[in-house]
Amino acid sequence: MSERGYKMSIALKFEGYHRPANVDQAVKILTKYGNNAQVIAGGTDILPRRPGGNNAGNGKHLVDIVHMGLDYIREEKNGIYIAAAATINSIGAFPLFSQTPYLALSEALACHSTRTIRNRATIGGNLCNASPCADLALPLLVLGARLIVAGPEGNRQIPIQDFYVGTNLCALDSNEMLLEICIPFCEEKTGTSFLKLGRQQTVIDMALVNVATFLTMEGQCCVTVRIALGSVGPVPFRAKKAESMLTGKRPDKKTIQLAAEAAAEASAPLDDIRATAAYRKKMAVILVRQALENSVRRYQA
Amino acid sequence: MDKLEVVGKPIKRIDGIDKVTGAAKYATDITLDNMLYAKLLRSPHAHAKVTHIDTAAAENLPGVKAVATILEVPKVLQYWYFLRTGKKEKQIYLRDNIVRFVGDPVLAVAAKDEETVSKALSLITVTYEKLPDLQDPVVALEEESIKIHSKGNVAMKAEKEFGDIQEGFNRADVIIENTYHTSKQKHASLEPIGSCVAHYQPDKRLTVFSSTQLPHWSRHYLAGALEMPLNKVRVIKPYTGGAFGGRCGLIHGLEVMCSWLSRKALRPVRLSFSREEDFIATESRHPMIIKMKTGATKEGIITANDVKIIADVGGYGTHYIGVIADCLSTGGALYKIPNYRFYGTAVYTNKSLCGALRGYGNPQMNFAQESQVDIIAEKLGVDPLKIRLKNYRPKGDMDPVLREKIQSNGLPECLEKGAAEADWDAKRCQLPGITVIKRGIGLSIMLHGTGAAGALPDPASATIMINADGSVNLLTAAADEGQGNRTVLAQVASEVLGIDIEKITVSDTDTAVTPLDCGTHGSRQAYSGGLAVKAAATEARNKMLFFAAKSLGVKQQKLGIKKGRIYELSDPENNILIHELMRQNQIGDMSLCEQVIGSFSGIASAMPGYYGAIFAEVEVNTETGEVRVTKLTSAFDVGRALNPDLVEGQITGGGAMGIGFALTEGLIVKDGHILNGNLTDYRLLRACDVPEIVPIIVESNEPTGPFGAKGIGEGAMVNVASAIANAICHASGVRLTDLCMTPENILQKLEEKTA
Ligand SMILES: Cc1cc2nc3c(=O)[nH]c(=O)nc-3n(C[C@H](O)[C@H](O)[C@H](O)COP(=O)(O)OP(=O)(O)OC[C@H]3O[C@@H](n4cnc5c(N)ncnc54)[C@H](O)[C@@H]3O)c2cc1C
């Protein structure tokens, strides 16, 4: 473990920089410094922050977790395990994720930032930053991911829908860190989709609205339907009412439209300089509808 | 002149190596011995009177060397229009206790390091008496009880009419009237605006390093503000990371403040704005409200145009006179509209100040006028390309504003070549498509002036000195902001002198060394700078020929120069190498000892217009309202491309900036505060966002230009937004009149259309 006072050319300043060799050491440091410590993985959320911006005062002791072997992706009996510090690009290269049931995930990975940032940015950072527009939250919400968290008392699991507590606030305690994410296997034909709307003429952008959908069918009717929306509320969320409007129903044009409207109804977007709330809400309808259509098409293909 | 050797070739930029290796030093890189650091304290209020400033605690802080406030340091206004007369020159300087926008400088502190500066600033208390502020130019125009400047809120009113507007409308079969709004675009140059180092020495000399576009005029204003003689003020312009008009004069709160601090402390001082300071407190494009009424006959001949502009100047006026004048001169001269009426009003508001930005009023004006022409074409069922060919003002006509004869105009060729590349005829007939994505194509044209000869004091100078080894030093103050004009000037010198470009060194821009040049503005340096260099080089060439004639025993007129060798035209074997001749002149012949020097100083004979046609292809998503520009074809008549690579660079860059103006950019101001003053929220196009842009160079050979050249820099962005608006209309059937054009706007118009 190295500890040195670091002064970076970027506006961020911090007191200690720690490189624990394993999870135990990391948790010990987190426990020691409590609210004065912060995990850093790729740093692509932490470093661009300016003093006065959110979380800036937090980083008095940075705990770097990228050298602890937390970058694996492996299939086990009950699902796929992705380590928290796996980079976006490495996950994108995992062959299973290019199969139909996981397309929502690979689509989200492909829309995340730029190739160079994706070489550093991690899945754990994307989730723990708890931004309402984090792209990876949405496929993980519809895929029913579980988060495995390490703390002083050992590991615990949190279903992803319980992970988000508020904007930039997740369910981790100050002495905990995210260890890995488990995505349960999907049945082969599952149709999923991820869509994102940014600002016009802008290839790479944080979302104005992003959505993911998941759908399985039996005969002509939907069995399991999951719809998640991002950037249109304090946290990414599942639109349960909209889901239930499709469950057991034929996913025809009208039903999909009504479900999409119900999903947007559950949102509570803000007005900001990038778009008005009204526009975001309108777009939520369109994106959910298109994502559901994609899911049905993919299921039936 | 016989076949050109250097001019017209894509010569590599002479500053390339310095830039890519990082050796190039920009103003903020300059560090002098004993240098102090300075920072401004800026107003948190949009409009307030500073009633008291308490700097005692700050001044007592160890390490603090100087404090200067607006109570003593004058602000510099109304650039260069008031250079001309001594009386008006006084009006350039304003010393008062009023702050007029959020971010307006109040004072500055210089101290031994940045931490001490910050500490000192926190110890200063400024007491403000808040004044009611005006954000809306239309309100400011009427308001009399709140005065932003002592003379009121109207900075200027201009009025001009040629022909008979009423008669023009009487003759029209179709008359349309629309109101357009344009945004507060920012330069967002790679190097933030606002960096300088000032060094006032005990012998009363001031040296200022500043990335200004106008080194000599900056010296002029600085000397005035500090009440110093011109010869004691030296402005050095180091490498500059882009300017786009943002450095067209002194920067508000920068050079004067920094020099003042240096004079107080008798030490060098560096003052550098952050990106955020650049965004909130340096100049931007004038937002305009343009009301335009246009009439045409059913054959598509435009008979009348009635223009009313309200330009939002912001808290201080710098370039508004020129910007308003440019709206008239470009709008009025592009088409041969016989009856034209123009009202321009510039109004102060309590927003950050507006000034020069690539296009200088023309992008706003062009957006309105080129939209109008398209609307008329559509109403009459005339092809938008044909209506332009019917109405444009050709070579040989008089420019009604400048009262100069148009000596070159390559617009028809721009339209023809652009249409072929863009496949205009086929695409214009294509149906927009049945999916939610509608495709369309639109075009627009533009005229922009090269330089400002006749309209402004617009001098250019150059000195060529030929060395004993046949190499050349070219002295010029033609400030290169990154566009590459130093390279182009070296090409011109090389061509005239017959000396290899590798042997030509172009000086840095330094008012103590380089002769008078008004600076880099108005797309002028290839033209005006080129003319000056060409004249200086011609003088040097003639002197060389004079000496060679003696040495070779032939008449001067019978000699030619090629690749460093002077030879007899009819007998090339009879020749002498330039470096041999020069060594002989300077060193060998002790009775002579003369260096060949050629010089020129003066003004260009004209202000030729350069022209362009842009074809924009777009996709409009009718569900989300998103527009995506998929291709721009930009054909520009530049007279002659002295360096085609650099011309294409300008066209491509202008295209990118124009798409930003059309679709993504613009400062958002709420209650006087700029909400998107950083590069995350201010949406510039990045490389990956820029669509295919096909530059097409058209060469009409301007007789007054050096080797036929005119300008390109500003024009390349001028008519991008109008072409895109016209393409959006073609694709979706909705006409957008406000910039930037947002998806929400488009959706709203689409809804109105179906309702
Ligand atoms: C230019 C740019 C573009 C971007 N584009 C996108 C985009 O399109 N979509 C998108 O979703 N995001 C985008 N981002 C945001 C960012 O890249 C992602 O959120 C990224 O995945 C964060 O990962 P990281 O490893 O860099 O996080 P870090 O910056 O290292 O950390 C982020 C936060 O998570 C915490 N953290 C990290 N790992 C753990 C852990 N294992 N346990 C507990 N806490 C942890 C940190 O303490 C911090 O609070 C962009 C960022 C930039 C700079």
Coordinates of N, CA, C and O in Angstrom, one line a residue, chain A residues 18-117:
Chain A
H18 N -4.5 5.8 -1.8 CA -4.3 4.5 -1.3 C -4.4 3.5 -2.4 O -5.4 3.6 -3.2
R19 N -3.5 2.5 -2.4 CA -3.7 1.4 -3.4 C -3.7 0.1 -2.7 O -2.7 -0.6 -2.6
P20 N -4.8 -0.3 -2.1 CA -4.9 -1.5 -1.4 C -4.6 -2.7 -2.4 O -4.9 -2.6 -3.5
A21 N -4.1 -3.8 -1.8 CA -3.7 -4.9 -2.6 C -4.9 -5.9 -2.8 O -5.0 -6.7 -3.7
N22 N -5.8 -5.8 -1.8 CA -7.0 -6.7 -1.9 C -8.2 -6.0 -1.2 O -8.1 -4.9 -0.7
V23 N -9.3 -6.7 -1.3 CA -10.6 -6.2 -0.8 C -10.5 -5.9 0.7 O -11.0 -4.9 1.1
D24 N -9.9 -6.8 1.4 CA -9.8 -6.6 2.9 C -9.2 -5.3 3.2 O -9.7 -4.5 4.0
Q25 N -8.0 -5.1 2.6 CA -7.3 -3.9 2.9 C -8.1 -2.7 2.5 O -8.2 -1.7 3.2
A26 N -8.8 -2.8 1.4 CA -9.6 -1.6 0.9 C -10.7 -1.3 1.9 O -10.9 -0.2 2.3
V27 N -11.4 -2.4 2.4 CA -12.4 -2.1 3.3 C -11.9 -1.5 4.6 O -12.5 -0.7 5.3
K28 N -10.7 -2.0 5.0 CA -10.1 -1.4 6.2 C -9.8 0.1 6.1 O -10.1 0.8 7.0
I29 N -9.3 0.4 4.9 CA -9.0 1.9 4.7 C -10.3 2.7 4.7 O -10.5 3.7 5.4
L30 N -11.3 2.1 4.1 CA -12.6 2.8 4.1 C -13.2 2.9 5.5 O -13.8 3.9 5.8
T31 N -13.0 1.9 6.2 CA -13.5 1.9 7.6 C -12.8 2.9 8.4 O -13.4 3.7 9.2
K32 N -11.5 3.0 8.2 CA -10.6 3.9 9.0 C -11.1 5.4 8.7 O -11.2 6.2 9.6
Y33 N -11.2 5.7 7.5 CA -11.5 7.1 7.1 C -13.0 7.5 7.0 O -13.3 8.7 6.9
G34 N -13.8 6.5 7.0 CA -15.3 6.7 6.9 C -15.7 7.7 5.8 O -15.3 7.5 4.6
N35 N -16.4 8.7 6.2 CA -16.9 9.7 5.2 C -15.8 10.4 4.5 O -16.0 11.2 3.5
N36 N -14.6 10.3 5.1 CA -13.4 11.1 4.5 C -12.7 10.3 3.4 O -11.7 10.7 2.9
A37 N -13.3 9.1 3.1 CA -12.6 8.3 2.1 C -13.6 8.1 0.9 O -14.8 8.1 1.0
Q38 N -13.0 7.8 -0.3 CA -13.8 7.6 -1.4 C -13.1 6.6 -2.3 O -11.9 6.7 -2.6
V39 N -13.8 5.6 -2.8 CA -13.3 4.7 -3.8 C -13.0 5.4 -5.1 O -13.9 6.2 -5.5
I40 N -11.9 5.1 -5.8 CA -11.7 5.6 -7.1 C -11.4 4.4 -8.0 O -10.6 3.6 -7.7
A41 N -12.1 4.3 -9.1 CA -11.8 3.3 -10.1 C -11.2 3.9 -11.3 O -10.1 4.3 -11.3
G42 N -12.0 4.1 -12.4 CA -11.5 4.7 -13.6 C -11.3 6.2 -13.4 O -10.5 6.9 -14.1
G43 N -12.0 6.8 -12.4 CA -11.8 8.2 -12.1 C -12.5 9.1 -13.1 O -12.4 10.3 -13.0
T44 N -13.3 8.6 -14.0 CA -13.9 9.4 -15.1 C -15.1 10.2 -14.6 O -15.5 11.2 -15.2
D45 N -15.6 9.8 -13.4 CA -16.6 10.7 -12.8 C -16.0 11.6 -11.8 O -16.4 12.8 -11.7
I46 N -15.0 11.1 -11.0 CA -14.5 11.8 -9.9 C -13.6 13.0 -10.5 O -13.7 14.1 -10.0
L47 N -12.7 12.7 -11.4 CA -11.7 13.7 -11.7 C -12.2 14.9 -12.4 O -11.8 16.0 -12.2
P48 N -13.2 14.8 -13.3 CA -13.7 16.0 -13.9 C -14.4 17.0 -13.0 O -14.8 18.1 -13.3
R49 N -14.7 16.5 -11.8 CA -15.5 17.4 -10.9 C -14.6 18.6 -10.5 O -13.5 18.5 -10.2
R50 N -15.3 19.7 -10.4 CA -14.6 20.9 -10.0 C -15.0 21.2 -8.5 O -16.0 20.8 -8.1
P51 N -14.1 22.0 -7.9 CA -14.4 22.4 -6.5 C -15.8 23.1 -6.5 O -16.0 23.9 -7.4
G52 N -16.6 22.8 -5.6 CA -17.9 23.4 -5.6 C -18.9 22.5 -6.3 O -20.1 22.6 -6.1
G53 N -18.5 21.7 -7.2 CA -19.4 20.7 -7.8 C -19.7 19.6 -6.8 O -19.2 19.6 -5.7
N54 N -20.7 18.7 -7.3 CA -21.1 17.7 -6.3 C -20.0 16.8 -5.9 O -19.1 16.5 -6.7
N55 N -20.0 16.3 -4.7 CA -19.0 15.3 -4.2 C -17.6 15.8 -4.1 O -16.7 15.0 -3.7
A56 N -17.3 17.0 -4.5 CA -15.9 17.4 -4.6 C -15.2 17.3 -3.3 O -14.0 16.9 -3.2
G57 N -15.9 17.7 -2.3 CA -15.2 17.8 -1.0 C -15.0 16.4 -0.4 O -14.3 16.2 0.6
N58 N -15.6 15.4 -1.0 CA -15.6 14.0 -0.5 C -14.2 13.3 -0.5 O -13.9 12.5 0.3
G59 N -13.4 13.7 -1.5 CA -12.2 12.9 -1.8 C -11.0 13.2 -1.0 O -9.9 13.4 -1.5
K60 N -11.1 13.2 0.3 CA -9.9 13.4 1.1 C -9.0 12.3 1.0 O -7.8 12.5 1.0
H61 N -9.5 11.1 1.1 CA -8.6 9.9 0.9 C -9.2 9.1 -0.2 O -10.3 8.6 -0.2
L62 N -8.4 8.9 -1.3 CA -8.9 8.2 -2.4 C -8.4 6.7 -2.3 O -7.2 6.5 -2.0
V63 N -9.3 5.8 -2.5 CA -8.9 4.4 -2.4 C -9.0 3.8 -3.8 O -10.1 3.5 -4.3
D64 N -7.9 3.5 -4.4 CA -7.8 3.1 -5.8 C -8.0 1.6 -5.9 O -7.2 0.8 -5.2
I65 N -9.0 1.1 -6.6 CA -9.3 -0.3 -6.6 C -9.0 -1.0 -7.9 O -9.4 -2.1 -8.2
V66 N -8.2 -0.3 -8.8 CA -8.0 -0.9 -10.1 C -6.9 -1.9 -10.2 O -6.7 -2.6 -11.2
H67 N -6.2 -2.1 -9.1 CA -5.0 -3.0 -9.1 C -5.3 -4.2 -8.2 O -4.3 -4.8 -7.7
M68 N -6.5 -4.5 -8.0 CA -6.8 -5.6 -7.1 C -7.4 -6.8 -7.8 O -7.9 -7.7 -7.1
G69 N -7.3 -6.9 -9.0 CA -7.8 -8.1 -9.8 C -9.3 -8.0 -9.9 O -9.9 -9.1 -10.2
L70 N -9.9 -6.9 -9.6 CA -11.4 -6.8 -9.7 C -11.8 -6.5 -11.1 O -12.6 -5.5 -11.4
D71 N -11.3 -7.2 -12.1 CA -11.6 -6.9 -13.5 C -12.1 -8.1 -14.3 O -12.2 -8.1 -15.5
Y72 N -12.5 -9.1 -13.5 CA -12.9 -10.4 -14.2 C -14.4 -10.3 -14.7 O -15.2 -9.5 -14.2
I73 N -14.7 -11.1 -15.7 CA -16.1 -11.4 -16.1 C -16.1 -12.9 -16.3 O -15.4 -13.4 -17.0
R74 N -17.0 -13.5 -15.5 CA -17.0 -15.0 -15.7 C -18.4 -15.5 -15.5 O -19.2 -15.0 -14.8
E75 N -18.6 -16.7 -16.2 CA -19.9 -17.3 -16.1 C -19.8 -18.3 -15.0 O -18.9 -19.1 -14.9
E76 N -20.8 -18.3 -14.1 CA -20.9 -19.3 -13.0 C -22.2 -20.0 -13.2 O -23.0 -19.7 -14.1
K77 N -22.5 -20.9 -12.2 CA -23.8 -21.6 -12.3 C -25.0 -20.8 -12.4 O -25.9 -21.0 -13.2
N78 N -25.1 -19.8 -11.5 CA -26.3 -19.0 -11.4 C -26.3 -17.7 -12.1 O -27.1 -16.8 -11.9
G79 N -25.3 -17.5 -12.9 CA -25.3 -16.2 -13.6 C -23.9 -15.8 -14.1 O -22.9 -16.5 -13.9
I80 N -23.8 -14.5 -14.6 CA -22.5 -14.0 -15.1 C -22.1 -13.0 -14.0 O -22.9 -12.1 -13.6
Y81 N -20.8 -13.1 -13.6 CA -20.3 -12.2 -12.6 C -19.3 -11.2 -13.2 O -18.4 -11.6 -13.9
I82 N -19.6 -10.0 -13.0 CA -18.8 -8.9 -13.5 C -18.2 -8.2 -12.3 O -18.9 -7.7 -11.5
A83 N -16.8 -8.2 -12.3 CA -16.2 -7.5 -11.2 C -16.4 -6.0 -11.3 O -16.5 -5.5 -12.4
A84 N -16.4 -5.3 -10.2 CA -16.8 -3.9 -10.2 C -15.8 -3.0 -11.0 O -16.2 -2.0 -11.6
A85 N -14.5 -3.4 -11.0 CA -13.6 -2.5 -11.7 C -13.3 -3.0 -13.2 O -12.4 -2.6 -13.8
A86 N -14.2 -3.9 -13.7 CA -14.1 -4.2 -15.1 C -14.4 -3.0 -15.9 O -15.4 -2.3 -15.6
T87 N -13.7 -2.8 -17.0 CA -13.9 -1.5 -17.8 C -15.0 -1.8 -18.7 O -15.4 -2.9 -19.1
I88 N -15.6 -0.7 -19.2 CA -16.8 -0.8 -20.1 C -16.3 -1.5 -21.4 O -17.1 -2.4 -21.9
N89 N -15.2 -1.2 -21.9 CA -14.8 -1.9 -23.1 C -14.5 -3.4 -22.9 O -14.8 -4.2 -23.8
S90 N -14.0 -3.8 -21.8 CA -13.8 -5.2 -21.6 C -15.1 -6.0 -21.4 O -15.2 -7.1 -21.9
I91 N -16.1 -5.3 -20.9 CA -17.4 -6.0 -20.8 C -18.0 -6.1 -22.2 O -18.6 -7.1 -22.5
G92 N -17.8 -5.1 -22.9 CA -18.4 -5.1 -24.3 C -17.8 -6.2 -25.1 O -18.4 -6.7 -26.1
A93 N -16.6 -6.6 -24.8 CA -15.9 -7.6 -25.6 C -16.2 -9.0 -25.1 O -15.8 -10.0 -25.7
F94 N -17.0 -9.1 -24.1 CA -17.4 -10.5 -23.6 C -18.4 -11.1 -24.5 O -19.5 -10.6 -24.7
P95 N -18.1 -12.3 -25.1 CA -18.9 -12.8 -26.2 C -20.4 -13.0 -25.9 O -21.2 -12.7 -26.7
L96 N -20.7 -13.5 -24.7 CA -22.1 -13.8 -24.4 C -23.0 -12.6 -24.5 O -24.1 -12.7 -24.9
F97 N -22.4 -11.4 -24.3 CA -23.3 -10.2 -24.3 C -23.7 -9.8 -25.7 O -24.5 -8.9 -25.8
S98 N -23.1 -10.4 -26.7 CA -23.6 -10.0 -28.0 C -24.7 -10.9 -28.5 O -25.2 -10.8 -29.6
Q99 N -25.1 -11.8 -27.6 CA -26.3 -12.7 -27.9 C -27.6 -11.9 -27.5 O -27.6 -11.1 -26.6
T100 N -28.7 -12.3 -28.2 CA -29.9 -11.5 -28.2 C -30.4 -11.1 -26.8 O -30.7 -10.0 -26.6
P101 N -30.4 -12.0 -25.8 CA -31.0 -11.6 -24.5 C -30.3 -10.5 -23.8 O -30.8 -9.8 -23.0
Y102 N -29.0 -10.3 -24.2 CA -28.2 -9.3 -23.5 C -28.0 -8.1 -24.3 O -27.1 -7.2 -24.0
L103 N -28.7 -8.0 -25.4 CA -28.4 -6.8 -26.3 C -28.6 -5.5 -25.6 O -27.9 -4.5 -25.9
A104 N -29.6 -5.4 -24.7 CA -29.8 -4.2 -24.0 C -28.5 -3.7 -23.3 O -28.1 -2.5 -23.3
L105 N -27.8 -4.7 -22.8 CA -26.5 -4.4 -22.1 C -25.5 -3.9 -23.1 O -24.8 -2.9 -22.9
S106 N -25.3 -4.7 -24.2 CA -24.3 -4.3 -25.1 C -24.6 -3.0 -25.8 O -23.7 -2.2 -26.1
E107 N -25.9 -2.7 -26.0 CA -26.2 -1.4 -26.6 C -25.9 -0.3 -25.6 O -25.4 0.8 -26.0
A108 N -26.1 -0.5 -24.4 CA -25.8 0.5 -23.4 C -24.3 0.7 -23.3 O -23.8 1.9 -23.2
L109 N -23.5 -0.4 -23.3 CA -22.1 -0.2 -23.3 C -21.6 0.5 -24.5 O -20.6 1.4 -24.3
A110 N -22.2 0.3 -25.6 CA -21.7 1.0 -26.8 C -22.0 2.5 -26.8 O -21.3 3.2 -27.5
C111 N -23.1 2.8 -26.1 CA -23.4 4.3 -26.1 C -22.7 5.0 -25.0 O -22.9 6.2 -24.8
H112 N -22.0 4.3 -24.1 CA -21.4 4.9 -23.0 C -20.1 5.7 -23.5 O -19.2 5.1 -24.0
S113 N -20.1 7.0 -23.3 CA -19.0 7.9 -23.5 C -18.2 7.6 -24.8 O -18.9 7.4 -25.9
T114 N -16.9 7.7 -24.8 CA -16.1 7.5 -26.0 C -15.2 6.3 -25.8 O -15.0 5.8 -24.6
R115 N -14.7 5.8 -26.9 CA -13.8 4.6 -26.8 C -12.7 4.8 -25.7 O -12.4 3.9 -24.9
T116 N -12.1 5.9 -25.8 CA -10.9 6.1 -24.8 C -11.4 6.2 -23.4 O -10.8 5.6 -22.5
I117 N -12.5 6.8 -23.1 CA -13.0 6.9 -21.8 C -13.5 5.5 -21.3 O -13.2 5.0 -20.2

